Amino acid sequence: ARVLSRPATRTVSRCAHEGCTKAAQGATPYCKGHGGGWRCEHEGCLRAVRGNTLHCTAHGGGKRCGYEGCGKAAEGSTGHCVSHGGGRR
């Protein structure tokens, strides 16, 4: 007979910022909103990186709109910016 076991549970460390209940990012004790995780490499920018890039959405990180000639950030799972039908409707 096969024995079913419960899946292993992971311990998630919480953000160290007072009153925040979000998960800490990477080796930092803070969530993305409070400075945890990777930061944009653009000079003077303190935003969190997006996707598998080294930049925030304002500086070219994350997915871009699939509409020809548009360089804006894509919203949601649509592959397009808000102007071209992406995001919540």
PDB file of N, CA, C and O in Angstrom, residues 1 3 19 22 27 29 52 58 66 72 88:
ATOM      1  N   ALA A   1       0.847  -1.187   0.000  1.00  0.00           N
ATOM      2  CA  ALA A   1       0.000   0.000   0.000  1.00  0.00           C
ATOM      3  C   ALA A   1       0.885   1.240   0.000  1.00  0.00           C
ATOM      4  O   ALA A   1       1.934   1.271   0.642  1.00  0.00           O
ATOM      5  N   VAL A   3       1.826   4.981   0.994  1.00  0.00           N
ATOM      6  CA  VAL A   3       1.610   5.873   2.127  1.00  0.00           C
ATOM      7  C   VAL A   3       1.667   7.308   1.631  1.00  0.00           C
ATOM      8  O   VAL A   3       2.639   7.728   1.001  1.00  0.00           O
ATOM      9  N   GLY A  19       5.089  46.498  11.345  1.00  0.00           N
ATOM     10  CA  GLY A  19       3.709  46.430  10.887  1.00  0.00           C
ATOM     11  C   GLY A  19       3.522  45.763   9.524  1.00  0.00           C
ATOM     12  O   GLY A  19       2.400  45.568   9.075  1.00  0.00           O
ATOM     13  N   LYS A  22       4.352  41.221   4.742  1.00  0.00           N
ATOM     14  CA  LYS A  22       4.790  40.628   3.473  1.00  0.00           C
ATOM     15  C   LYS A  22       6.045  39.789   3.677  1.00  0.00           C
ATOM     16  O   LYS A  22       6.738  39.924   4.680  1.00  0.00           O
ATOM     17  N   ALA A  27      18.156  37.573   0.423  1.00  0.00           N
ATOM     18  CA  ALA A  27      18.938  37.520   1.664  1.00  0.00           C
ATOM     19  C   ALA A  27      18.689  38.743   2.543  1.00  0.00           C
ATOM     20  O   ALA A  27      19.317  38.898   3.580  1.00  0.00           O
ATOM     21  N   PRO A  29      16.282  41.355   4.951  1.00  0.00           N
ATOM     22  CA  PRO A  29      15.193  41.155   5.913  1.00  0.00           C
ATOM     23  C   PRO A  29      13.917  41.924   5.555  1.00  0.00           C
ATOM     24  O   PRO A  29      13.009  42.007   6.358  1.00  0.00           O
ATOM     25  N   ASN A  52      13.502  39.115 -15.330  1.00  0.00           N
ATOM     26  CA  ASN A  52      14.877  38.631 -15.316  1.00  0.00           C
ATOM     27  C   ASN A  52      15.805  39.716 -15.873  1.00  0.00           C
ATOM     28  O   ASN A  52      16.593  39.475 -16.782  1.00  0.00           O
ATOM     29  N   ALA A  58      10.293  51.430 -15.379  1.00  0.00           N
ATOM     30  CA  ALA A  58      10.548  52.771 -15.915  1.00  0.00           C
ATOM     31  C   ALA A  58      11.858  52.855 -16.693  1.00  0.00           C
ATOM     32  O   ALA A  58      12.017  53.690 -17.566  1.00  0.00           O
ATOM     33  N   GLY A  66       3.670  44.360 -26.803  1.00  0.00           N
ATOM     34  CA  GLY A  66       3.877  43.651 -28.055  1.00  0.00           C
ATOM     35  C   GLY A  66       3.419  44.421 -29.282  1.00  0.00           C
ATOM     36  O   GLY A  66       3.619  43.982 -30.413  1.00  0.00           O
ATOM     37  N   LYS A  72       6.372  50.808 -24.146  1.00  0.00           N
ATOM     38  CA  LYS A  72       5.853  50.842 -22.772  1.00  0.00           C
ATOM     39  C   LYS A  72       5.860  49.454 -22.145  1.00  0.00           C
ATOM     40  O   LYS A  72       5.971  48.445 -22.829  1.00  0.00           O
ATOM     41  N   ARG A  88      -6.074  45.389 -16.517  1.00  0.00           N
ATOM     42  CA  ARG A  88      -7.456  45.114 -16.105  1.00  0.00           C
ATOM     43  C   ARG A  88      -8.426  45.923 -16.924  1.00  0.00           C
ATOM     44  O   ARG A  88      -8.184  47.088 -17.247  1.00  0.00           O
TER      45      ARG A  88
END
